[in-house]
JSON list of C-alpha atoms in Angstrom, two decimals:
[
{"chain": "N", "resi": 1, "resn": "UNK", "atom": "CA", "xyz": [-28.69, -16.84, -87.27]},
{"chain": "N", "resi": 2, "resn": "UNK", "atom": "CA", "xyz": [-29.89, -14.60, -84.23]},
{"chain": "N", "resi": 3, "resn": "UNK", "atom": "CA", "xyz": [-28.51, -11.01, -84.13]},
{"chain": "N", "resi": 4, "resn": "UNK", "atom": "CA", "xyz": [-29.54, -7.65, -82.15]},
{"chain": "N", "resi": 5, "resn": "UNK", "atom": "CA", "xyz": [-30.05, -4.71, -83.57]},
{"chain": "N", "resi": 6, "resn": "UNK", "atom": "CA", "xyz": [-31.16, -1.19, -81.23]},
{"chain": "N", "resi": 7, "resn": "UNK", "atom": "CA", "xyz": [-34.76, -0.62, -81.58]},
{"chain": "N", "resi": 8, "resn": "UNK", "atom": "CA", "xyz": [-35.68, 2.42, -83.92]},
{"chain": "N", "resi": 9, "resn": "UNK", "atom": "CA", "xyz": [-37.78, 4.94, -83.03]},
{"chain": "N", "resi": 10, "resn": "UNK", "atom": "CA", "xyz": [-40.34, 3.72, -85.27]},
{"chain": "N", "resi": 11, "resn": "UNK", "atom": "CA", "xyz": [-40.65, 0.48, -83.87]},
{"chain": "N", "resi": 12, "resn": "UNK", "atom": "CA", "xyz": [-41.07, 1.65, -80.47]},
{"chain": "N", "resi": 13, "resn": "UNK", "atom": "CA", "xyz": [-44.75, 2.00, -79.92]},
{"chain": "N", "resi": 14, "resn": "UNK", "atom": "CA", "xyz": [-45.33, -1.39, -81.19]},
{"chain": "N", "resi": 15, "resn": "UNK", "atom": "CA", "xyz": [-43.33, -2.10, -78.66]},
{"chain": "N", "resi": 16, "resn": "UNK", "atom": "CA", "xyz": [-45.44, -0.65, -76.09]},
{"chain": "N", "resi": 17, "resn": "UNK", "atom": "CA", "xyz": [-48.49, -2.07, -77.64]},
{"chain": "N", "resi": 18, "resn": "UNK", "atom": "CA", "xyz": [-47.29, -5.63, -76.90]},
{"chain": "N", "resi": 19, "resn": "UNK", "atom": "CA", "xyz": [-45.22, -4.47, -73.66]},
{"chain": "N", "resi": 20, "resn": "UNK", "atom": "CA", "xyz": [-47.94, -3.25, -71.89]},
{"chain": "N", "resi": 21, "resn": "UNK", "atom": "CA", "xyz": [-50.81, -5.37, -73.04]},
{"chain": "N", "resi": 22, "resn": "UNK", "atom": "CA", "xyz": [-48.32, -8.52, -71.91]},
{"chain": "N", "resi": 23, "resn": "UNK", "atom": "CA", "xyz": [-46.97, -6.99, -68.67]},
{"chain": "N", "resi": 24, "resn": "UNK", "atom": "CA", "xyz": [-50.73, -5.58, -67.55]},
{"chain": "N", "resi": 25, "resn": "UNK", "atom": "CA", "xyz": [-52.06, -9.27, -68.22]},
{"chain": "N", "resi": 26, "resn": "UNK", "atom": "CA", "xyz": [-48.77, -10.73, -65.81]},
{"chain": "N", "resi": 27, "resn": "UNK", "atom": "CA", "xyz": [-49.78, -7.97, -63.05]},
{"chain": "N", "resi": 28, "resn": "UNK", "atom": "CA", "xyz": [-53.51, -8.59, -63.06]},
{"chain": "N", "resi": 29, "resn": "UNK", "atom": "CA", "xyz": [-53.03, -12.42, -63.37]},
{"chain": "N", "resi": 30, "resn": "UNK", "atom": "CA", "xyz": [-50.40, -12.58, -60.18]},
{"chain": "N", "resi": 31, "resn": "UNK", "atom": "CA", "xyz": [-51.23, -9.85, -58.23]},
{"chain": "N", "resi": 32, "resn": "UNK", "atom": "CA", "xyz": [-54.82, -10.39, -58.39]},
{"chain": "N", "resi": 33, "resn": "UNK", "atom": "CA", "xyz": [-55.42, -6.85, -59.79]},
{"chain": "N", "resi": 34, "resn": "UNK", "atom": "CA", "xyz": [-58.48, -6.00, -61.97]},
{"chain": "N", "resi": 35, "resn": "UNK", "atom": "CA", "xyz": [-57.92, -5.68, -65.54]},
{"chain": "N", "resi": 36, "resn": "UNK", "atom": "CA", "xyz": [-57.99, -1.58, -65.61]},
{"chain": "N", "resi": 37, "resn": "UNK", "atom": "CA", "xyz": [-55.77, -0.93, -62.64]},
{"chain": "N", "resi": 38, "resn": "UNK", "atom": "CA", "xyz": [-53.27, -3.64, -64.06]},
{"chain": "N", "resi": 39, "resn": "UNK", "atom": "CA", "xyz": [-53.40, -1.76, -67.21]},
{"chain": "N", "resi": 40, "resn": "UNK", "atom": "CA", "xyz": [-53.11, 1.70, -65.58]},
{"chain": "N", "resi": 41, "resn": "UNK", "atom": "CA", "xyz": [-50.06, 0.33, -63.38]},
{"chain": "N", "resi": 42, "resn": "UNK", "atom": "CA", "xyz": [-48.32, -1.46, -66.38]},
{"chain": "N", "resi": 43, "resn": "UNK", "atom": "CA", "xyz": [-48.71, 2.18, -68.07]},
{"chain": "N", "resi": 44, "resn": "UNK", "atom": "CA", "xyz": [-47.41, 3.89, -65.24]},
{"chain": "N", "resi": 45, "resn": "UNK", "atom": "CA", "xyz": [-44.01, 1.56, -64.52]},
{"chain": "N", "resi": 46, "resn": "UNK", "atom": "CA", "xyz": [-43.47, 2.04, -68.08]},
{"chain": "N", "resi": 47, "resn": "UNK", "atom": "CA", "xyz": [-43.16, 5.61, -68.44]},
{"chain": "N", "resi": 48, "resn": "UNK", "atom": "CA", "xyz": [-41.27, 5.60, -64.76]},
{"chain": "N", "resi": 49, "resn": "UNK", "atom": "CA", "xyz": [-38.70, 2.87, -66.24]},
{"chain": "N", "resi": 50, "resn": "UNK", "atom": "CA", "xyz": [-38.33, 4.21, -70.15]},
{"chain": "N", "resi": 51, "resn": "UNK", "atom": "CA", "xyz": [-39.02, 8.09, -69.51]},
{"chain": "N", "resi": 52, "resn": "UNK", "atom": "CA", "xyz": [-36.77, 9.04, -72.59]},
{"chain": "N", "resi": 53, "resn": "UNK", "atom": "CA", "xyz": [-38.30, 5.48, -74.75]},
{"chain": "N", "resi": 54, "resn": "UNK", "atom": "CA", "xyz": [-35.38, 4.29, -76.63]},
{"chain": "N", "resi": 55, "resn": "UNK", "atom": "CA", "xyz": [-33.17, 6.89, -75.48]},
{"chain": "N", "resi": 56, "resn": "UNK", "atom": "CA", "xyz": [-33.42, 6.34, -71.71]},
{"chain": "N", "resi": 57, "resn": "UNK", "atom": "CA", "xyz": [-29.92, 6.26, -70.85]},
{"chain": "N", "resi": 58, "resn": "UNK", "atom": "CA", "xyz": [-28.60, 3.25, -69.27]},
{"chain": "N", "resi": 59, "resn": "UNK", "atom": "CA", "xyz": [-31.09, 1.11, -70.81]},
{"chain": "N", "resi": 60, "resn": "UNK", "atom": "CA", "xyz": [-30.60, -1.32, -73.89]},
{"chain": "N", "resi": 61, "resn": "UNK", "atom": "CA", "xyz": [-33.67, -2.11, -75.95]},
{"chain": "N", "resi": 62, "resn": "UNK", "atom": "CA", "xyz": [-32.86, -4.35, -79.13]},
{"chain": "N", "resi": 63, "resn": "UNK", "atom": "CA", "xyz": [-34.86, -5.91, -81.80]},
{"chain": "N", "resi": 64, "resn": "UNK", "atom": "CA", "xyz": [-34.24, -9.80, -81.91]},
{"chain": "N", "resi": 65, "resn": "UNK", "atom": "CA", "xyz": [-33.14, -10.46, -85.96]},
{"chain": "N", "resi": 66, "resn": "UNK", "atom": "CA", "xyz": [-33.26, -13.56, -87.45]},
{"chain": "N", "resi": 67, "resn": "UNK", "atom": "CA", "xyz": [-30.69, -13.46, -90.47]},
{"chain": "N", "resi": 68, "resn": "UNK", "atom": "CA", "xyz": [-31.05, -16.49, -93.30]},
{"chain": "N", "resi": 69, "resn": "UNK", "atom": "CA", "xyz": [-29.19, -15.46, -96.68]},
{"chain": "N", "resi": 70, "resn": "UNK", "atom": "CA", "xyz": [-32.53, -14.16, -98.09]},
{"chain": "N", "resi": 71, "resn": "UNK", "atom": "CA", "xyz": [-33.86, -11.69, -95.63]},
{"chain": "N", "resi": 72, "resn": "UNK", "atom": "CA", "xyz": [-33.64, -9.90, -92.28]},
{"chain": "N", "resi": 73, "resn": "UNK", "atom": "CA", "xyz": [-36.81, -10.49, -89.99]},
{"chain": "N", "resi": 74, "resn": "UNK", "atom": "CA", "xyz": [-37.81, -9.25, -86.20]},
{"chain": "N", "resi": 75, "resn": "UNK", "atom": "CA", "xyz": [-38.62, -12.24, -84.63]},
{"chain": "N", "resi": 76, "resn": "UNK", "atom": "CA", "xyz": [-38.55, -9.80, -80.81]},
{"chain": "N", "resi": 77, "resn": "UNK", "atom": "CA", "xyz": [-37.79, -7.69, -78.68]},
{"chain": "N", "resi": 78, "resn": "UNK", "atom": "CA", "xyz": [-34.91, -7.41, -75.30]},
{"chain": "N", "resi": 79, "resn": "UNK", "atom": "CA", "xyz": [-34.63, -4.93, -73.31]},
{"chain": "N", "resi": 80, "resn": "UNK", "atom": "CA", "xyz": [-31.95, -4.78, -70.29]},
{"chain": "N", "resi": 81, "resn": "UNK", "atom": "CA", "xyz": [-30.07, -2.72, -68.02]},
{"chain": "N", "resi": 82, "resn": "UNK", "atom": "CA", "xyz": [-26.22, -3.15, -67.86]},
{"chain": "N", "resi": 83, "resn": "UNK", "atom": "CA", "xyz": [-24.41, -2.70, -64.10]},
{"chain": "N", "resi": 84, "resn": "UNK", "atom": "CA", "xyz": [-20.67, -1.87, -64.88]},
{"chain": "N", "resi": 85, "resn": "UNK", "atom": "CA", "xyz": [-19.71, -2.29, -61.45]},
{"chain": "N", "resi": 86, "resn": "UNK", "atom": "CA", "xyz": [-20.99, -5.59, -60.83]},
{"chain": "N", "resi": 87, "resn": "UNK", "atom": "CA", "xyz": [-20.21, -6.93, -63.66]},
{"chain": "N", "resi": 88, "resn": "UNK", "atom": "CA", "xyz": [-23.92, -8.13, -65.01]},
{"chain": "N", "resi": 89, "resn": "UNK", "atom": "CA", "xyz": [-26.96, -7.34, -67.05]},
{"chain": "N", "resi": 90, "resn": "UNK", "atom": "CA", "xyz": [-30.49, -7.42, -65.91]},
{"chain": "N", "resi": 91, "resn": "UNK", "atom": "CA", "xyz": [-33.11, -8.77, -68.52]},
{"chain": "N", "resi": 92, "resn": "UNK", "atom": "CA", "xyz": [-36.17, -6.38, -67.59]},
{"chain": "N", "resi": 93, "resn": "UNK", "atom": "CA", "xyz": [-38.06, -7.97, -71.09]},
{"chain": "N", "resi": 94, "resn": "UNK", "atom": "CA", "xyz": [-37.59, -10.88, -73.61]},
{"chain": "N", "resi": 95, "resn": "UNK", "atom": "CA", "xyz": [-40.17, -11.68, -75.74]},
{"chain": "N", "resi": 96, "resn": "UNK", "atom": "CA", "xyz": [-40.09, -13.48, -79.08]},
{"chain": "N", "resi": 97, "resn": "UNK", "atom": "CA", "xyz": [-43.24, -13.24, -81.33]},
{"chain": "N", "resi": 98, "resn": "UNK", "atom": "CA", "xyz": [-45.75, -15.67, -80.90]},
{"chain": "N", "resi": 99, "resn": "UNK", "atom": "CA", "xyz": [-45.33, -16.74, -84.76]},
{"chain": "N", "resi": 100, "resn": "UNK", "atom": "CA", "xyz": [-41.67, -17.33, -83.97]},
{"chain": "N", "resi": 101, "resn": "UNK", "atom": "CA", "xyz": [-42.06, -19.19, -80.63]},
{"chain": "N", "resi": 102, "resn": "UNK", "atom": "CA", "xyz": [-41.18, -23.08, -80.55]},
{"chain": "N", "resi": 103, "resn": "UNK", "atom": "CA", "xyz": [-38.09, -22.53, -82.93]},
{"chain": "N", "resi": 104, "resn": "UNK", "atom": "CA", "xyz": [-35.60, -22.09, -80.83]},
{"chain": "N", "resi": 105, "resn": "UNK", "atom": "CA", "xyz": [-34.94, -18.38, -81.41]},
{"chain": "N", "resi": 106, "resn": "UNK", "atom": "CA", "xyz": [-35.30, -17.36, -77.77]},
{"chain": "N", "resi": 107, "resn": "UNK", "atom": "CA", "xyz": [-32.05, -19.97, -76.50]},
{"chain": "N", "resi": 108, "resn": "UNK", "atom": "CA", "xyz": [-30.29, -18.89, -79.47]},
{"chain": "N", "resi": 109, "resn": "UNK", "atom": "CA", "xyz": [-31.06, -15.02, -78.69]},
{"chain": "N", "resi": 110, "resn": "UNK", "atom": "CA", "xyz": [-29.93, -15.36, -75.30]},
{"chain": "N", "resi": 111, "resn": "UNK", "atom": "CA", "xyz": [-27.19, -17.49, -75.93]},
{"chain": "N", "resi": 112, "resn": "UNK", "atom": "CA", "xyz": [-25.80, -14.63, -78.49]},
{"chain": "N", "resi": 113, "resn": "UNK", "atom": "CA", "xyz": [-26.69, -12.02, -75.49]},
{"chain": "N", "resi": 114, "resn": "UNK", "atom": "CA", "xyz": [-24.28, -14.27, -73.17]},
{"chain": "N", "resi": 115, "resn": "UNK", "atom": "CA", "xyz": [-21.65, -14.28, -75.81]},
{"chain": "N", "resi": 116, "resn": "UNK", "atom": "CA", "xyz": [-21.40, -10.76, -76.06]},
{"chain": "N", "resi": 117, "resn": "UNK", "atom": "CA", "xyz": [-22.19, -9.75, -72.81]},
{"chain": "N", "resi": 118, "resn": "UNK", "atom": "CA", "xyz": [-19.14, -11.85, -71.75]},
{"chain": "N", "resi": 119, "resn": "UNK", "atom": "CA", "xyz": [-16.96, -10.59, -74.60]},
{"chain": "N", "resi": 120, "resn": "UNK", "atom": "CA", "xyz": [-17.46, -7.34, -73.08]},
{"chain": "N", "resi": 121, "resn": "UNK", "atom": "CA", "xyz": [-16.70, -8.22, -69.41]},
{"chain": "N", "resi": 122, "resn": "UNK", "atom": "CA", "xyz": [-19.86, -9.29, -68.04]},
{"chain": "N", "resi": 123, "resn": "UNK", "atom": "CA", "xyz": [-20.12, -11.70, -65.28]},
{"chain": "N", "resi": 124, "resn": "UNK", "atom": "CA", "xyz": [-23.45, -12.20, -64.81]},
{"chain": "N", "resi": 125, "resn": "UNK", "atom": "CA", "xyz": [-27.11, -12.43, -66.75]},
{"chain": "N", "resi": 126, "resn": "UNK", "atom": "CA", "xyz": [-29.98, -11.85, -64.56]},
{"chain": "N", "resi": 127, "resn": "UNK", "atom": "CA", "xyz": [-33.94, -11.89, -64.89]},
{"chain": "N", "resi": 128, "resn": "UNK", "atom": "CA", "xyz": [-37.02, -11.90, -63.33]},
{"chain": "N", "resi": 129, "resn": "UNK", "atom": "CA", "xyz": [-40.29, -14.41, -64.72]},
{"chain": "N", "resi": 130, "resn": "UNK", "atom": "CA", "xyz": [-43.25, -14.58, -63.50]},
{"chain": "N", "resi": 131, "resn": "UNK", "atom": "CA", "xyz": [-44.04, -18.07, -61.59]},
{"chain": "N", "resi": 132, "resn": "UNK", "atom": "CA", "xyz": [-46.85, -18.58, -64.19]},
{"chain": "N", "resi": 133, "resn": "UNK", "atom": "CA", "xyz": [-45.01, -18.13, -67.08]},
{"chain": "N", "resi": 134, "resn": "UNK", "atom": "CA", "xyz": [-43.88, -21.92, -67.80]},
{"chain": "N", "resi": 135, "resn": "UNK", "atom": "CA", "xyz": [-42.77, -21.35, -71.38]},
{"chain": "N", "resi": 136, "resn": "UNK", "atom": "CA", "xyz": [-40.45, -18.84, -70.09]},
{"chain": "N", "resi": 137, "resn": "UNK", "atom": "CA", "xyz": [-38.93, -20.69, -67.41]},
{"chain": "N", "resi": 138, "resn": "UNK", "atom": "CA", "xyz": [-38.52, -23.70, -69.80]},
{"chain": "N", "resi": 139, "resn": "UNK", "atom": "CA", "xyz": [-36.60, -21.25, -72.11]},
{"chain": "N", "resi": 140, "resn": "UNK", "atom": "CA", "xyz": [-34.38, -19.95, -69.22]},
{"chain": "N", "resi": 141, "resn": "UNK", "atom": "CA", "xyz": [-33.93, -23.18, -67.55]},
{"chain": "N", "resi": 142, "resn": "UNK", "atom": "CA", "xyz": [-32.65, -24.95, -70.61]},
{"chain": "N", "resi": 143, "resn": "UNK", "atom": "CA", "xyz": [-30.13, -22.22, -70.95]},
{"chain": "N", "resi": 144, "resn": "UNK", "atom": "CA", "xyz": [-28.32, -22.44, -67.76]},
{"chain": "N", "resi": 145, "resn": "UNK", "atom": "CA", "xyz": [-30.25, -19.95, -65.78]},
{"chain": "N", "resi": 146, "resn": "UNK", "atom": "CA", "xyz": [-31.09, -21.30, -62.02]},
{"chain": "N", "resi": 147, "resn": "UNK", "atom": "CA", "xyz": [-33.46, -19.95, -59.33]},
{"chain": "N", "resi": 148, "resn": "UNK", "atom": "CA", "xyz": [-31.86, -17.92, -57.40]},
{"chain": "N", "resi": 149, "resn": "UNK", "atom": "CA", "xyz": [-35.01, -16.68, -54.69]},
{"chain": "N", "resi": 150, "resn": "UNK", "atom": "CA", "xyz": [-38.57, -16.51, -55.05]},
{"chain": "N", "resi": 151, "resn": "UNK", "atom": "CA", "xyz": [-40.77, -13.40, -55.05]},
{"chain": "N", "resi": 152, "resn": "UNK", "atom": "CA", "xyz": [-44.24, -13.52, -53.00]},
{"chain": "N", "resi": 153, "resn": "UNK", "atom": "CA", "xyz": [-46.70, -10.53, -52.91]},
{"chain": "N", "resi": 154, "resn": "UNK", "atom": "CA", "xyz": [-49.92, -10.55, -50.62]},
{"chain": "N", "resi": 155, "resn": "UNK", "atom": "CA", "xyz": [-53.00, -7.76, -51.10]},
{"chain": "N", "resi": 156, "resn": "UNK", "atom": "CA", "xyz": [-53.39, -6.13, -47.56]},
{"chain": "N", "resi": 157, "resn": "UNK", "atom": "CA", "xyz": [-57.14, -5.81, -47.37]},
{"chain": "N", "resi": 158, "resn": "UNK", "atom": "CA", "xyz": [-57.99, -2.32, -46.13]},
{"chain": "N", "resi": 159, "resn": "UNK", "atom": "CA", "xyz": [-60.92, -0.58, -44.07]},
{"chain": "N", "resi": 160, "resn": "UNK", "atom": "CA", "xyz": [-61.57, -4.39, -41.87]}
]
């Protein structure tokens, strides 16, 4: 069974380790950036969104648990931001370890975020993926999730 559990302090630079490895690789990959100023951008929108780490208020970073009668494991990590007034959470990271992938732990994890997200009043679940990320839109698509816009970025090319 998939449960959450808030992220200790201890776990949170492994955290970062995978965060901004992952999230430097999506920025350089589809925004065309070069592998150090992904990096150095991915660093820098990290410590801009989690100033306080774990502690940042108004921001929810769990541990994905998978619970069997014989242990407790992390399988991953979620991170969101609640929005009282409207009603809905934003997923800003969802990431179940590559070991763990392909066993359905991701549709269960967000199906038990939905549950309790709408036990508490919530309305609405939403997220962002990158358009390269298949596996991820598979996940989110066979969950209910729809596409509700499209992003597009273009590099301005400077001193023509």
């Amino acid at each position: 069974m998939i449960s959450f559990r808030a992220m200790r302090d201890s776990e949170y630079p492994a955290y970062l380790n995978y965060f901004i490895t992952d999230y430097a690789a999506e920025i350089s990959s589809n925004y065309g950036l070069s592998g150090p100023q992904a990096l150095a951008q991915a660093k820098q929108e990290i410590a801009n969104d989690l100033p306080h780490g774990i502690n940042t208020p108004g921001e929810v970073m769990f541990c994905v648990v998978n619970q069997t009668p014989e242990a407790e494991s992390v399988v991953g990590y979620l991170w969101y931001r609640p929005d009282l007034a409207s009603r809905s959470a934003f997923i800003k990271d969802f990431y179940i370890f590559a070991a763990h992938q392909g066993k359905g732990f991701g549709k269960q994890a967000l199906y038990a975020l939905e549950t309790e997200l709408a036990r508490t009043g919530f309305e609405q679940l939403r997220l962002r993926v990158a358009e390269d990320n298949k596996r991820a839109k598979h996940v989110y698509e066979g969950t209910g999730f729809r596409v509700t816009g499209v992003n597009m970025s273009k590099t301005i090319k400077t001193g023509c």
